[in-house]
Amino acid sequence: MTIQEIKKYLKKHNLLTFEYGSEFYSIERSRSLFCTQYSLLDTDALPQRRDSLEKLCEQVYIGNGVLLNEAIHSIGIPESDDSSWKTYKAVLHSAIVCGNEIHFFFRGKSYWIAYADDGKAHLSDNTGNTQWFDSCRALFNDARIDGYALEDIWGEVIVDSC
């Protein structure tokens, strides 16, 4: 992918989520009254913002210290029905960075991860059980289903939507 292709995409959409290595990242275009900003959104780091996509690509590093400008040539943007969007790391990125609700099934039960109006996150199931957390990141770190961490069971989970 090239900077021009990313710019073209971001003219129609405000967010481009991609895979590099086994990690997921997003590039966001936002506008204020006075300028347009581009941000690299990493699941585990603070957003990096620049006033142009070129500056973002030339000055920001991802992964193991790879300059975004070098990485964009080998980033992957899986098709919408690709199973990589349902991996633990993709769902983690979708929930934490994009604020998406996650719906999934595990051992015959339906679960969902969502946000409350006060910014707290919760994991609920179809039998009325709910676990509350101060943040979505805390939910992914501390939530338990049948005593197991989410990351530990994710191979058995069937993701419905994210």
CSV table of C-alpha atoms in Angstrom, one decimal:
chain,number,residue,atom,x,y,z
A,1,MET,CA,0.0,0.0,0.0
A,2,THR,CA,1.2,3.5,-0.7
A,3,ILE,CA,0.6,6.9,1.1
A,4,GLN,CA,-1.6,7.9,-1.8
A,5,GLU,CA,-3.7,4.8,-1.5
A,6,ILE,CA,-4.1,5.4,2.2
A,7,LYS,CA,-5.1,9.1,1.6
A,8,LYS,CA,-7.6,8.0,-1.0
A,9,TYR,CA,-9.1,5.5,1.4
A,10,LEU,CA,-9.2,8.0,4.2
A,11,LYS,CA,-11.1,10.5,2.1
A,12,LYS,CA,-14.1,8.1,2.1
A,13,HIS,CA,-13.5,6.6,5.6
A,14,ASN,CA,-12.1,8.2,8.8
A,15,LEU,CA,-10.4,5.0,9.9
A,16,LEU,CA,-8.1,2.4,8.2
A,17,THR,CA,-7.4,-0.7,10.3
A,18,PHE,CA,-4.6,-2.9,9.2
A,19,GLU,CA,-2.4,-5.8,10.3
A,20,TYR,CA,1.3,-5.7,10.5
A,21,GLY,CA,3.1,-8.7,11.7
A,22,SER,CA,0.6,-10.2,14.1
A,23,GLU,CA,-0.5,-6.8,15.5
A,24,PHE,CA,-3.4,-4.6,14.5
A,25,TYR,CA,-3.2,-0.8,14.1
A,26,SER,CA,-5.4,2.0,12.8
A,27,ILE,CA,-4.7,5.2,11.0
A,28,GLU,CA,-7.4,7.8,11.7
A,29,ARG,CA,-8.1,11.0,9.9
A,30,SER,CA,-9.8,13.7,11.9
A,31,ARG,CA,-10.7,17.3,11.2
A,32,SER,CA,-11.1,20.3,13.3
A,33,LEU,CA,-12.1,23.8,12.3
A,34,PHE,CA,-8.6,24.7,11.4
A,35,CYS,CA,-6.8,21.5,10.2
A,36,THR,CA,-6.8,17.8,9.4
A,37,GLN,CA,-4.8,15.5,11.7
A,38,TYR,CA,-3.7,11.9,11.1
A,39,SER,CA,-3.2,9.5,14.0
A,40,LEU,CA,-1.6,6.1,14.4
A,41,LEU,CA,-3.7,4.1,16.9
A,42,ASP,CA,-1.9,1.2,18.5
A,43,THR,CA,-3.7,-1.1,20.9
A,44,ASP,CA,-0.9,-0.8,23.5
A,45,ALA,CA,0.4,2.7,23.0
A,46,LEU,CA,-0.8,6.3,23.1
A,47,PRO,CA,-2.0,7.7,19.8
A,48,GLN,CA,0.7,9.4,17.6
A,49,ARG,CA,-0.7,12.5,15.8
A,50,ARG,CA,0.7,14.6,13.0
A,51,ASP,CA,-0.7,17.3,10.8
A,52,SER,CA,-0.1,15.3,7.6
A,53,LEU,CA,-0.1,11.6,6.6
A,54,GLU,CA,3.4,12.1,5.2
A,55,LYS,CA,4.7,13.3,8.5
A,56,LEU,CA,3.0,10.5,10.3
A,57,CYS,CA,4.6,7.9,8.0
A,58,GLU,CA,8.0,9.6,8.2
A,59,GLN,CA,8.1,10.1,12.0
A,60,VAL,CA,6.2,7.3,13.7
A,61,TYR,CA,7.4,3.8,14.4
A,62,ILE,CA,5.3,0.6,14.8
A,63,GLY,CA,6.0,-2.9,15.8
A,64,ASN,CA,9.6,-3.6,16.7
A,65,GLY,CA,10.8,-0.1,15.8
A,66,VAL,CA,9.8,-0.2,12.1
A,67,LEU,CA,9.1,3.2,10.6
A,68,LEU,CA,5.5,3.4,9.5
A,69,ASN,CA,6.7,4.6,6.1
A,70,GLU,CA,8.5,1.3,5.6
A,71,ALA,CA,5.7,-0.8,7.1
A,72,ILE,CA,2.9,0.5,4.9
A,73,HIS,CA,4.3,-1.4,1.9
A,74,SER,CA,3.7,-4.7,3.6
A,75,ILE,CA,0.6,-4.1,5.7
A,76,GLY,CA,-2.3,-6.4,5.3
A,77,ILE,CA,-5.9,-5.3,5.1
A,78,PRO,CA,-7.8,-8.6,5.4
A,79,GLU,CA,-11.1,-8.9,3.6
A,80,SER,CA,-14.1,-8.2,5.8
A,81,ASP,CA,-15.0,-11.9,6.1
A,82,ASP,CA,-11.4,-13.0,6.8
A,83,SER,CA,-11.0,-14.9,10.0
A,84,SER,CA,-8.0,-12.8,11.1
A,85,TRP,CA,-10.5,-10.1,12.2
A,86,LYS,CA,-11.8,-12.5,14.8
A,87,THR,CA,-8.5,-13.3,16.4
A,88,TYR,CA,-7.9,-12.2,20.0
A,89,LYS,CA,-5.5,-9.4,19.0
A,90,ALA,CA,-7.9,-8.1,16.3
A,91,VAL,CA,-10.9,-8.1,18.7
A,92,LEU,CA,-8.8,-6.5,21.4
A,93,HIS,CA,-7.9,-3.7,19.0
A,94,SER,CA,-11.5,-3.3,17.8
A,95,ALA,CA,-12.8,-3.0,21.3
A,96,ILE,CA,-10.0,-0.8,22.9
A,97,VAL,CA,-9.1,1.4,19.9
A,98,CYS,CA,-12.4,1.6,18.0
A,99,GLY,CA,-14.8,1.2,20.9
A,100,ASN,CA,-16.7,-1.5,19.2
A,101,GLU,CA,-19.1,-3.9,21.0
A,102,ILE,CA,-18.0,-7.5,20.7
A,103,HIS,CA,-20.5,-10.4,20.6
A,104,PHE,CA,-19.3,-14.0,20.8
A,105,PHE,CA,-20.2,-17.5,21.9
A,106,PHE,CA,-18.3,-19.8,24.2
A,107,ARG,CA,-19.4,-23.3,25.2
A,108,GLY,CA,-23.1,-22.7,24.4
A,109,LYS,CA,-23.4,-19.3,26.0
A,110,SER,CA,-23.7,-15.9,24.3
A,111,TYR,CA,-21.4,-13.1,25.6
A,112,TRP,CA,-20.9,-9.5,24.8
A,113,ILE,CA,-18.4,-6.8,25.7
A,114,ALA,CA,-19.8,-3.3,25.7
A,115,TYR,CA,-19.4,0.2,27.2
A,116,ALA,CA,-21.7,2.0,29.7
A,117,ASP,CA,-22.4,5.7,29.5
A,118,ASP,CA,-19.9,6.4,32.3
A,119,GLY,CA,-17.1,4.8,30.2
A,120,LYS,CA,-16.9,1.6,32.2
A,121,ALA,CA,-16.8,-1.7,30.2
A,122,HIS,CA,-18.7,-4.8,31.0
A,123,LEU,CA,-18.7,-8.5,30.0
A,124,SER,CA,-22.2,-9.9,30.1
A,125,ASP,CA,-23.7,-13.3,29.2
A,126,ASN,CA,-27.2,-14.5,28.3
A,127,THR,CA,-27.9,-15.8,31.8
A,128,GLY,CA,-27.7,-12.4,33.4
A,129,ASN,CA,-24.1,-12.4,34.7
A,130,THR,CA,-22.2,-9.2,34.3
A,131,GLN,CA,-18.6,-8.3,35.2
A,132,TRP,CA,-17.8,-4.6,35.4
A,133,PHE,CA,-14.4,-2.9,34.8
A,134,ASP,CA,-13.1,0.6,34.8
A,135,SER,CA,-11.8,0.3,31.2
A,136,CYS,CA,-12.0,-2.0,28.3
A,137,ARG,CA,-8.3,-2.7,28.7
A,138,ALA,CA,-8.9,-3.8,32.3
A,139,LEU,CA,-11.8,-6.0,31.1
A,140,PHE,CA,-9.5,-7.8,28.6
A,141,ASN,CA,-6.8,-8.2,31.3
A,142,ASP,CA,-9.0,-9.3,34.2
A,143,ALA,CA,-12.3,-10.8,33.0
A,144,ARG,CA,-12.9,-14.5,33.5
A,145,ILE,CA,-15.2,-17.0,31.9
A,146,ASP,CA,-15.4,-20.2,33.8
A,147,GLY,CA,-12.2,-19.2,35.6
A,148,TYR,CA,-10.2,-18.6,32.4
A,149,ALA,CA,-8.8,-15.4,31.0
A,150,LEU,CA,-10.3,-14.3,27.7
A,151,GLU,CA,-7.0,-14.7,25.8
A,152,ASP,CA,-6.8,-18.3,27.1
A,153,ILE,CA,-10.2,-19.4,25.7
A,154,TRP,CA,-10.2,-17.3,22.5
A,155,GLY,CA,-9.3,-20.3,20.4
A,156,GLU,CA,-12.6,-21.9,21.3
A,157,VAL,CA,-14.7,-18.7,21.0
A,158,ILE,CA,-17.0,-18.1,18.0
A,159,VAL,CA,-17.1,-14.4,17.3
A,160,ASP,CA,-20.4,-13.1,16.0
A,161,SER,CA,-19.6,-9.4,15.6
A,162,CYS,CA,-16.9,-7.0,16.4
